[in-house]
Amino acid sequence: MSRAKRLRTHVAETGLTHIMATHSPLSAILAQEAGFDGLWASGFELSALYGLPDMSLISMTQHLDMLRSIGARTTLPIVADIDTGYGNAINVIHAVSEYERAGASAVVIEDKTFPKVTSLAADGRHELLCIDEFQGKIRAAVATRRDPDFLVIARTEALIAGLGQEEALKRSMAYMEAGADMILIHSKKTTPCEIERFSHAWRGSAPLAIVPNAFPELDASRIKALGNIKMTIYGNYGIRAATTAMQTTFRRIIADGGVQNVHKDIVNVEEIFRLQNMEQVKDNEKRFLK
Protein backbone atom coordinates (compact mmCIF):
# COMPACT_ATOMS: atom_id res chain seq x y z
CA MET A 1 0.00 0.00 0.00
CA SER A 2 1.37 3.42 -0.95
CA ARG A 3 1.96 6.06 1.71
CA ALA A 4 -0.80 8.19 0.15
CA LYS A 5 -3.24 5.26 0.32
CA ARG A 6 -2.26 4.61 3.94
CA LEU A 7 -2.90 8.25 4.84
CA ARG A 8 -6.24 8.44 3.04
CA THR A 9 -7.34 5.17 4.63
CA HIS A 10 -6.27 6.29 8.09
CA VAL A 11 -8.22 9.54 7.77
CA ALA A 12 -11.32 7.68 6.55
CA GLU A 13 -11.27 4.78 9.00
CA THR A 14 -9.89 6.11 12.29
CA GLY A 15 -11.19 8.71 14.66
CA LEU A 16 -8.26 11.09 14.37
CA THR A 17 -4.98 11.21 12.45
CA HIS A 18 -2.07 12.75 14.37
CA ILE A 19 0.50 14.59 12.23
CA MET A 20 3.73 15.94 13.74
CA ALA A 21 5.63 18.85 12.23
CA THR A 22 9.20 18.13 11.15
CA HIS A 23 12.07 20.19 9.76
CA SER A 24 14.76 17.55 9.23
CA PRO A 25 15.23 13.80 8.82
CA LEU A 26 16.28 13.53 12.48
CA SER A 27 13.08 15.18 13.73
CA ALA A 28 11.09 12.92 11.39
CA ILE A 29 12.77 9.80 12.77
CA LEU A 30 11.97 10.90 16.31
CA ALA A 31 8.34 11.59 15.37
CA GLN A 32 7.97 8.14 13.83
CA GLU A 33 9.52 6.47 16.88
CA ALA A 34 7.11 8.41 19.11
CA GLY A 35 4.14 6.89 17.27
CA PHE A 36 2.69 9.65 15.08
CA ASP A 37 0.55 8.70 12.07
CA GLY A 38 2.26 11.07 9.65
CA LEU A 39 4.59 14.02 9.24
CA TRP A 40 3.99 17.69 8.45
CA ALA A 41 6.76 19.01 6.21
CA SER A 42 6.55 22.41 7.82
CA GLY A 43 7.44 25.65 6.08
CA PHE A 44 7.46 27.46 9.42
CA GLU A 45 9.90 24.98 10.97
CA LEU A 46 12.21 25.00 7.95
CA SER A 47 12.21 28.81 7.93
CA ALA A 48 13.08 28.82 11.63
CA LEU A 49 15.87 26.29 11.02
CA TYR A 50 17.39 28.82 8.60
CA GLY A 51 16.82 31.65 11.08
CA LEU A 52 14.33 33.33 8.74
CA PRO A 53 10.72 34.47 9.23
CA ASP A 54 7.95 32.43 7.64
CA MET A 55 7.25 34.92 4.86
CA SER A 56 7.77 32.95 1.63
CA LEU A 57 11.53 33.40 1.92
CA ILE A 58 12.32 29.69 1.78
CA SER A 59 12.21 28.43 -1.79
CA MET A 60 10.29 25.45 -3.11
CA THR A 61 13.64 23.82 -3.93
CA GLN A 62 14.79 24.08 -0.31
CA HIS A 63 11.49 22.70 0.96
CA LEU A 64 11.53 19.82 -1.54
CA ASP A 65 15.09 18.93 -0.50
CA MET A 66 13.92 18.67 3.11
CA LEU A 67 10.92 16.56 2.12
CA ARG A 68 13.00 14.14 0.05
CA SER A 69 15.48 13.74 2.89
CA ILE A 70 12.68 13.04 5.36
CA GLY A 71 11.02 10.54 3.03
CA ALA A 72 14.28 8.64 2.63
CA ARG A 73 14.68 8.12 6.39
CA THR A 74 11.08 7.37 7.46
CA THR A 75 8.13 5.33 6.26
CA LEU A 76 5.37 7.68 7.43
CA PRO A 77 3.12 9.60 5.02
CA ILE A 78 4.19 13.22 4.55
CA VAL A 79 1.74 16.13 4.41
CA ALA A 80 3.52 18.98 2.63
CA ASP A 81 2.92 22.55 3.75
CA ILE A 82 3.17 24.40 0.43
CA ASP A 83 1.74 27.71 1.66
CA THR A 84 -0.02 29.44 -1.25
CA GLY A 85 1.30 27.00 -3.85
CA TYR A 86 4.15 29.37 -4.79
CA GLY A 87 1.99 31.56 -7.00
CA ASN A 88 -1.08 31.12 -9.19
CA ALA A 89 -2.74 27.98 -10.56
CA ILE A 90 0.10 27.42 -13.03
CA ASN A 91 2.59 27.43 -10.16
CA VAL A 92 0.33 25.02 -8.26
CA ILE A 93 0.40 22.58 -11.20
CA HIS A 94 4.20 22.60 -11.11
CA ALA A 95 4.32 22.38 -7.30
CA VAL A 96 1.90 19.47 -6.95
CA SER A 97 3.74 17.54 -9.65
CA GLU A 98 7.08 18.10 -7.91
CA TYR A 99 5.83 17.32 -4.40
CA GLU A 100 4.09 14.14 -5.45
CA ARG A 101 7.24 13.04 -7.31
CA ALA A 102 9.32 13.86 -4.21
CA GLY A 103 7.23 11.51 -2.05
CA ALA A 104 4.54 13.66 -0.45
CA SER A 105 1.21 11.98 0.30
CA ALA A 106 -0.72 15.26 0.56
CA VAL A 107 -0.38 18.99 0.09
CA VAL A 108 -2.00 21.80 2.03
CA ILE A 109 -2.64 24.98 0.03
CA GLU A 110 -3.88 28.14 1.74
CA ASP A 111 -6.03 30.92 0.33
CA LYS A 112 -3.72 33.82 1.18
CA THR A 113 -2.04 35.98 -1.43
CA PHE A 114 1.59 35.35 -2.36
CA PRO A 115 3.96 36.14 -0.71
CA LYS A 116 2.39 35.23 2.62
CA VAL A 117 3.07 36.22 6.21
CA THR A 118 2.83 33.55 8.90
CA SER A 119 -0.71 33.34 10.24
CA LEU A 120 0.16 33.67 13.92
CA ALA A 121 2.20 36.87 13.61
CA ALA A 122 0.68 39.75 15.56
CA ASP A 123 -0.68 42.41 13.20
CA GLY A 124 0.44 40.38 10.20
CA ARG A 125 -0.74 40.96 6.63
CA HIS A 126 -3.61 38.55 5.99
CA GLU A 127 -4.89 39.20 2.47
CA LEU A 128 -7.00 36.45 0.92
CA LEU A 129 -7.52 35.56 -2.73
CA CYS A 130 -10.99 35.84 -4.18
CA ILE A 131 -12.88 32.56 -3.97
CA ASP A 132 -12.94 31.93 -7.73
CA GLU A 133 -9.18 32.27 -8.04
CA PHE A 134 -8.49 29.90 -5.17
CA GLN A 135 -10.98 27.40 -6.55
CA GLY A 136 -8.85 27.44 -9.69
CA LYS A 137 -5.81 26.49 -7.62
CA ILE A 138 -7.66 23.57 -6.04
CA ARG A 139 -8.92 22.34 -9.41
CA ALA A 140 -5.39 22.59 -10.78
CA ALA A 141 -3.99 20.57 -7.87
CA VAL A 142 -6.64 17.86 -8.21
CA ALA A 143 -6.16 17.62 -11.99
CA THR A 144 -2.39 17.36 -11.62
CA ARG A 145 -2.06 14.57 -9.07
CA ARG A 146 -1.25 11.19 -10.58
CA ASP A 147 -2.22 9.07 -7.58
CA PRO A 148 -5.96 9.41 -6.80
CA ASP A 149 -5.15 8.73 -3.12
CA PHE A 150 -2.95 11.83 -2.94
CA LEU A 151 -4.81 14.30 -0.71
CA VAL A 152 -5.42 17.91 -1.71
CA ILE A 153 -6.20 19.85 1.47
CA ALA A 154 -7.56 23.39 1.16
CA ARG A 155 -6.71 25.71 4.03
CA THR A 156 -8.78 28.80 4.61
CA GLU A 157 -7.41 31.74 6.56
CA ALA A 158 -10.78 33.51 6.78
CA LEU A 159 -10.85 33.33 10.60
CA ILE A 160 -7.21 34.46 10.80
CA ALA A 161 -8.09 37.45 8.61
CA GLY A 162 -11.03 38.36 10.87
CA LEU A 163 -13.66 37.72 8.19
CA GLY A 164 -15.87 35.63 10.46
CA GLN A 165 -17.59 32.26 10.49
CA GLU A 166 -19.92 32.82 7.55
CA GLU A 167 -17.08 33.74 5.23
CA ALA A 168 -15.02 30.78 6.47
CA LEU A 169 -17.93 28.41 5.85
CA LYS A 170 -18.67 29.91 2.44
CA ARG A 171 -15.06 29.60 1.34
CA SER A 172 -14.67 26.09 2.69
CA MET A 173 -17.78 24.86 0.88
CA ALA A 174 -16.55 26.45 -2.37
CA TYR A 175 -13.15 24.79 -2.00
CA MET A 176 -14.74 21.41 -1.34
CA GLU A 177 -16.88 21.86 -4.45
CA ALA A 178 -13.69 22.57 -6.40
CA GLY A 179 -12.40 19.13 -5.40
CA ALA A 180 -10.57 19.53 -2.08
CA ASP A 181 -10.43 16.27 -0.13
CA MET A 182 -10.20 17.99 3.25
CA ILE A 183 -10.60 21.49 4.67
CA LEU A 184 -8.04 22.89 7.09
CA ILE A 185 -9.73 25.53 9.22
CA HIS A 186 -7.27 27.78 11.01
CA SER A 187 -7.67 30.10 13.99
CA LYS A 188 -5.30 32.10 16.15
CA LYS A 189 -7.73 32.58 19.03
CA THR A 190 -6.27 31.41 22.33
CA THR A 191 -9.36 29.30 22.99
CA PRO A 192 -10.87 26.68 20.65
CA CYS A 193 -14.24 28.45 20.46
CA GLU A 194 -13.91 29.47 16.80
CA ILE A 195 -12.89 26.00 15.71
CA GLU A 196 -15.64 24.29 17.69
CA ARG A 197 -18.26 26.69 16.30
CA PHE A 198 -17.02 26.06 12.77
CA SER A 199 -17.09 22.29 13.31
CA HIS A 200 -20.68 22.41 14.59
CA ALA A 201 -21.76 24.56 11.63
CA TRP A 202 -19.90 22.63 8.91
CA ARG A 203 -22.28 20.78 6.58
CA GLY A 204 -19.81 19.70 3.94
CA SER A 205 -18.88 16.07 3.32
CA ALA A 206 -15.13 16.77 3.37
CA PRO A 207 -13.51 16.08 6.75
CA LEU A 208 -11.74 18.85 8.62
CA ALA A 209 -8.13 19.32 9.69
CA ILE A 210 -6.89 21.69 12.39
CA VAL A 211 -3.63 23.06 13.80
CA PRO A 212 -4.36 23.51 17.53
CA ASN A 213 -1.14 25.35 18.46
CA ALA A 214 -2.85 28.44 19.85
CA PHE A 215 -5.45 26.47 21.86
CA PRO A 216 -3.66 23.40 23.28
CA GLU A 217 -6.58 22.49 25.57
CA LEU A 218 -8.37 21.10 22.48
CA ASP A 219 -7.00 17.60 23.02
CA ALA A 220 -7.68 14.37 21.13
CA SER A 221 -10.75 13.30 23.11
CA ARG A 222 -12.38 16.70 22.72
CA ILE A 223 -11.55 16.78 19.00
CA LYS A 224 -12.98 13.30 18.43
CA ALA A 225 -16.20 14.34 20.16
CA LEU A 226 -16.77 16.96 17.45
CA GLY A 227 -17.03 14.15 14.92
CA ASN A 228 -15.89 15.80 11.68
CA ILE A 229 -12.28 16.76 12.49
CA LYS A 230 -10.16 13.87 11.22
CA MET A 231 -6.63 15.31 11.24
CA THR A 232 -4.73 17.34 13.80
CA ILE A 233 -1.37 18.86 12.86
CA TYR A 234 1.05 19.78 15.63
CA GLY A 235 2.46 22.62 13.62
CA ASN A 236 5.57 23.95 15.32
CA TYR A 237 6.26 21.79 18.35
CA GLY A 238 9.35 20.13 16.91
CA ILE A 239 11.28 23.34 16.34
CA ARG A 240 10.05 24.86 19.61
CA ALA A 241 11.11 21.79 21.59
CA ALA A 242 14.52 21.76 19.91
CA THR A 243 14.98 25.48 20.58
CA THR A 244 14.02 25.06 24.23
CA ALA A 245 16.52 22.24 24.70
CA MET A 246 19.37 24.05 22.96
CA GLN A 247 18.74 27.34 24.76
CA THR A 248 18.75 25.61 28.13
CA THR A 249 21.83 23.50 27.41
CA PHE A 250 23.89 26.28 25.85
CA ARG A 251 23.14 28.70 28.69
CA ARG A 252 24.02 26.10 31.31
CA ILE A 253 27.39 25.47 29.66
CA ILE A 254 28.24 29.16 29.77
CA ALA A 255 26.96 29.54 33.33
CA ASP A 256 28.87 26.46 34.53
CA GLY A 257 32.03 27.26 32.62
CA GLY A 258 31.95 23.88 30.89
CA VAL A 259 29.93 20.75 30.16
CA GLN A 260 30.61 18.99 33.47
CA ASN A 261 26.97 19.30 34.58
CA VAL A 262 24.90 19.19 31.38
CA HIS A 263 26.52 16.10 29.90
CA LYS A 264 24.52 13.79 32.17
CA ASP A 265 21.19 15.41 31.24
CA ILE A 266 21.36 14.97 27.46
CA VAL A 267 21.38 11.85 25.31
CA ASN A 268 24.72 10.14 24.95
CA VAL A 269 26.51 9.84 21.65
CA GLU A 270 25.49 6.19 21.36
CA GLU A 271 21.86 7.30 21.01
CA ILE A 272 22.88 9.56 18.13
CA PHE A 273 24.74 6.65 16.58
CA ARG A 274 21.54 4.58 16.83
CA LEU A 275 19.49 7.25 15.12
CA GLN A 276 22.15 7.46 12.40
CA ASN A 277 22.07 3.68 11.80
CA MET A 278 25.75 3.56 12.64
CA GLU A 279 25.70 -0.21 13.26
CA GLN A 280 24.40 -0.86 9.77
CA VAL A 281 27.16 1.28 8.28
CA LYS A 282 29.77 -0.60 10.32
CA ASP A 283 28.34 -3.93 9.15
CA ASN A 284 28.52 -2.75 5.55
CA GLU A 285 32.13 -1.74 6.05
CA LYS A 286 32.96 -5.27 7.16
CA ARG A 287 31.08 -6.77 4.21
CA PHE A 288 32.20 -4.57 1.36
CA LEU A 289 35.43 -2.74 2.27
CA LYS A 290 38.69 -4.60 1.90
Coordinates of C-alpha atoms in Angstrom, one line a residue:
M1 CA 0.0 0.0 0.0
S2 CA 1.4 3.4 -0.9
R3 CA 2.0 6.1 1.7
A4 CA -0.8 8.2 0.1
K5 CA -3.2 5.3 0.3
R6 CA -2.3 4.6 3.9
L7 CA -2.9 8.2 4.8
R8 CA -6.2 8.4 3.0
T9 CA -7.3 5.2 4.6
H10 CA -6.3 6.3 8.1
V11 CA -8.2 9.5 7.8
A12 CA -11.3 7.7 6.5
E13 CA -11.3 4.8 9.0
T14 CA -9.9 6.1 12.3
G15 CA -11.2 8.7 14.7
L16 CA -8.3 11.1 14.4
T17 CA -5.0 11.2 12.5
H18 CA -2.1 12.7 14.4
I19 CA 0.5 14.6 12.2
M20 CA 3.7 15.9 13.7
A21 CA 5.6 18.9 12.2
T22 CA 9.2 18.1 11.1
H23 CA 12.1 20.2 9.8
S24 CA 14.8 17.5 9.2
P25 CA 15.2 13.8 8.8
L26 CA 16.3 13.5 12.5
S27 CA 13.1 15.2 13.7
A28 CA 11.1 12.9 11.4
I29 CA 12.8 9.8 12.8
L30 CA 12.0 10.9 16.3
A31 CA 8.3 11.6 15.4
Q32 CA 8.0 8.1 13.8
E33 CA 9.5 6.5 16.9
A34 CA 7.1 8.4 19.1
G35 CA 4.1 6.9 17.3
F36 CA 2.7 9.7 15.1
D37 CA 0.5 8.7 12.1
G38 CA 2.3 11.1 9.6
L39 CA 4.6 14.0 9.2
W40 CA 4.0 17.7 8.5
A41 CA 6.8 19.0 6.2
S42 CA 6.5 22.4 7.8
G43 CA 7.4 25.6 6.1
F44 CA 7.5 27.5 9.4
E45 CA 9.9 25.0 11.0
L46 CA 12.2 25.0 8.0
S47 CA 12.2 28.8 7.9
A48 CA 13.1 28.8 11.6
L49 CA 15.9 26.3 11.0
Y50 CA 17.4 28.8 8.6
G51 CA 16.8 31.7 11.1
L52 CA 14.3 33.3 8.7
P53 CA 10.7 34.5 9.2
D54 CA 7.9 32.4 7.6
M55 CA 7.2 34.9 4.9
S56 CA 7.8 32.9 1.6
L57 CA 11.5 33.4 1.9
I58 CA 12.3 29.7 1.8
S59 CA 12.2 28.4 -1.8
M60 CA 10.3 25.5 -3.1
T61 CA 13.6 23.8 -3.9
Q62 CA 14.8 24.1 -0.3
H63 CA 11.5 22.7 1.0
L64 CA 11.5 19.8 -1.5
D65 CA 15.1 18.9 -0.5
M66 CA 13.9 18.7 3.1
L67 CA 10.9 16.6 2.1
R68 CA 13.0 14.1 0.1
S69 CA 15.5 13.7 2.9
I70 CA 12.7 13.0 5.4
G71 CA 11.0 10.5 3.0
A72 CA 14.3 8.6 2.6
R73 CA 14.7 8.1 6.4
T74 CA 11.1 7.4 7.5
T75 CA 8.1 5.3 6.3
L76 CA 5.4 7.7 7.4
P77 CA 3.1 9.6 5.0
I78 CA 4.2 13.2 4.6
V79 CA 1.7 16.1 4.4
A80 CA 3.5 19.0 2.6
D81 CA 2.9 22.5 3.7
I82 CA 3.2 24.4 0.4
D83 CA 1.7 27.7 1.7
T84 CA 0.0 29.4 -1.2
G85 CA 1.3 27.0 -3.9
Y86 CA 4.1 29.4 -4.8
G87 CA 2.0 31.6 -7.0
N88 CA -1.1 31.1 -9.2
A89 CA -2.7 28.0 -10.6
I90 CA 0.1 27.4 -13.0
N91 CA 2.6 27.4 -10.2
V92 CA 0.3 25.0 -8.3
I93 CA 0.4 22.6 -11.2
H94 CA 4.2 22.6 -11.1
A95 CA 4.3 22.4 -7.3
V96 CA 1.9 19.5 -6.9
S97 CA 3.7 17.5 -9.7
E98 CA 7.1 18.1 -7.9
Y99 CA 5.8 17.3 -4.4
E100 CA 4.1 14.1 -5.5
R101 CA 7.2 13.0 -7.3
A102 CA 9.3 13.9 -4.2
G103 CA 7.2 11.5 -2.1
A104 CA 4.5 13.7 -0.4
S105 CA 1.2 12.0 0.3
A106 CA -0.7 15.3 0.6
V107 CA -0.4 19.0 0.1
V108 CA -2.0 21.8 2.0
I109 CA -2.6 25.0 0.0
E110 CA -3.9 28.1 1.7
D111 CA -6.0 30.9 0.3
K112 CA -3.7 33.8 1.2
T113 CA -2.0 36.0 -1.4
F114 CA 1.6 35.3 -2.4
P115 CA 4.0 36.1 -0.7
K116 CA 2.4 35.2 2.6
V117 CA 3.1 36.2 6.2
T118 CA 2.8 33.5 8.9
S119 CA -0.7 33.3 10.2
L120 CA 0.2 33.7 13.9
A121 CA 2.2 36.9 13.6
A122 CA 0.7 39.8 15.6
D123 CA -0.7 42.4 13.2
G124 CA 0.4 40.4 10.2
R125 CA -0.7 41.0 6.6
H126 CA -3.6 38.6 6.0
E127 CA -4.9 39.2 2.5
L128 CA -7.0 36.4 0.9
L129 CA -7.5 35.6 -2.7
C130 CA -11.0 35.8 -4.2
I131 CA -12.9 32.6 -4.0
D132 CA -12.9 31.9 -7.7
E133 CA -9.2 32.3 -8.0
F134 CA -8.5 29.9 -5.2
Q135 CA -11.0 27.4 -6.6
G136 CA -8.9 27.4 -9.7
K137 CA -5.8 26.5 -7.6
I138 CA -7.7 23.6 -6.0
R139 CA -8.9 22.3 -9.4
A140 CA -5.4 22.6 -10.8
A141 CA -4.0 20.6 -7.9
V142 CA -6.6 17.9 -8.2
A143 CA -6.2 17.6 -12.0
T144 CA -2.4 17.4 -11.6
R145 CA -2.1 14.6 -9.1
R146 CA -1.2 11.2 -10.6
D147 CA -2.2 9.1 -7.6
P148 CA -6.0 9.4 -6.8
D149 CA -5.2 8.7 -3.1
F150 CA -2.9 11.8 -2.9
L151 CA -4.8 14.3 -0.7
V152 CA -5.4 17.9 -1.7
I153 CA -6.2 19.9 1.5
A154 CA -7.6 23.4 1.2
R155 CA -6.7 25.7 4.0
T156 CA -8.8 28.8 4.6
E157 CA -7.4 31.7 6.6
A158 CA -10.8 33.5 6.8
L159 CA -10.9 33.3 10.6
I160 CA -7.2 34.5 10.8
A161 CA -8.1 37.5 8.6
G162 CA -11.0 38.4 10.9
L163 CA -13.7 37.7 8.2
G164 CA -15.9 35.6 10.5
Q165 CA -17.6 32.3 10.5
E166 CA -19.9 32.8 7.5
E167 CA -17.1 33.7 5.2
A168 CA -15.0 30.8 6.5
L169 CA -17.9 28.4 5.9
K170 CA -18.7 29.9 2.4
R171 CA -15.1 29.6 1.3
S172 CA -14.7 26.1 2.7
M173 CA -17.8 24.9 0.9
A174 CA -16.5 26.4 -2.4
Y175 CA -13.1 24.8 -2.0
M176 CA -14.7 21.4 -1.3
E177 CA -16.9 21.9 -4.4
A178 CA -13.7 22.6 -6.4
G179 CA -12.4 19.1 -5.4
A180 CA -10.6 19.5 -2.1
D181 CA -10.4 16.3 -0.1
M182 CA -10.2 18.0 3.3
I183 CA -10.6 21.5 4.7
L184 CA -8.0 22.9 7.1
I185 CA -9.7 25.5 9.2
H186 CA -7.3 27.8 11.0
S187 CA -7.7 30.1 14.0
K188 CA -5.3 32.1 16.2
K189 CA -7.7 32.6 19.0
T190 CA -6.3 31.4 22.3
T191 CA -9.4 29.3 23.0
P192 CA -10.9 26.7 20.6
C193 CA -14.2 28.4 20.5
E194 CA -13.9 29.5 16.8
I195 CA -12.9 26.0 15.7
E196 CA -15.6 24.3 17.7
R197 CA -18.3 26.7 16.3
F198 CA -17.0 26.1 12.8
S199 CA -17.1 22.3 13.3
H200 CA -20.7 22.4 14.6
A201 CA -21.8 24.6 11.6
W202 CA -19.9 22.6 8.9
R203 CA -22.3 20.8 6.6
G204 CA -19.8 19.7 3.9
S205 CA -18.9 16.1 3.3
A206 CA -15.1 16.8 3.4
P207 CA -13.5 16.1 6.8
L208 CA -11.7 18.8 8.6
A209 CA -8.1 19.3 9.7
I210 CA -6.9 21.7 12.4
V211 CA -3.6 23.1 13.8
P212 CA -4.4 23.5 17.5
N213 CA -1.1 25.3 18.5
A214 CA -2.9 28.4 19.8
F215 CA -5.5 26.5 21.9
P216 CA -3.7 23.4 23.3
E217 CA -6.6 22.5 25.6
L218 CA -8.4 21.1 22.5
D219 CA -7.0 17.6 23.0
A220 CA -7.7 14.4 21.1
S221 CA -10.7 13.3 23.1
R222 CA -12.4 16.7 22.7
I223 CA -11.5 16.8 19.0
K224 CA -13.0 13.3 18.4
A225 CA -16.2 14.3 20.2
L226 CA -16.8 17.0 17.5
G227 CA -17.0 14.2 14.9
N228 CA -15.9 15.8 11.7
I229 CA -12.3 16.8 12.5
K230 CA -10.2 13.9 11.2
M231 CA -6.6 15.3 11.2
T232 CA -4.7 17.3 13.8
I233 CA -1.4 18.9 12.9
Y234 CA 1.1 19.8 15.6
G235 CA 2.5 22.6 13.6
N236 CA 5.6 24.0 15.3
Y237 CA 6.3 21.8 18.3
G238 CA 9.4 20.1 16.9
I239 CA 11.3 23.3 16.3
R240 CA 10.1 24.9 19.6
A241 CA 11.1 21.8 21.6
A242 CA 14.5 21.8 19.9
T243 CA 15.0 25.5 20.6
T244 CA 14.0 25.1 24.2
A245 CA 16.5 22.2 24.7
M246 CA 19.4 24.1 23.0
Q247 CA 18.7 27.3 24.8
T248 CA 18.7 25.6 28.1
T249 CA 21.8 23.5 27.4
F250 CA 23.9 26.3 25.9
R251 CA 23.1 28.7 28.7
R252 CA 24.0 26.1 31.3
I253 CA 27.4 25.5 29.7
I254 CA 28.2 29.2 29.8
A255 CA 27.0 29.5 33.3
D256 CA 28.9 26.5 34.5
G257 CA 32.0 27.3 32.6
G258 CA 32.0 23.9 30.9
V259 CA 29.9 20.8 30.2
Q260 CA 30.6 19.0 33.5
N261 CA 27.0 19.3 34.6
V262 CA 24.9 19.2 31.4
H263 CA 26.5 16.1 29.9
K264 CA 24.5 13.8 32.2
D265 CA 21.2 15.4 31.2
I266 CA 21.4 15.0 27.5
V267 CA 21.4 11.8 25.3
N268 CA 24.7 10.1 24.9
V269 CA 26.5 9.8 21.6
E270 CA 25.5 6.2 21.4
E271 CA 21.9 7.3 21.0
I272 CA 22.9 9.6 18.1
F273 CA 24.7 6.6 16.6
R274 CA 21.5 4.6 16.8
L275 CA 19.5 7.2 15.1
Q276 CA 22.2 7.5 12.4
N277 CA 22.1 3.7 11.8
M278 CA 25.8 3.6 12.6
E279 CA 25.7 -0.2 13.3
Q280 CA 24.4 -0.9 9.8
V281 CA 27.2 1.3 8.3
K282 CA 29.8 -0.6 10.3
D283 CA 28.3 -3.9 9.2
N284 CA 28.5 -2.8 5.6
E285 CA 32.1 -1.7 6.0
K286 CA 33.0 -5.3 7.2
R287 CA 31.1 -6.8 4.2
F288 CA 32.2 -4.6 1.4
L289 CA 35.4 -2.7 2.3
K290 CA 38.7 -4.6 1.9

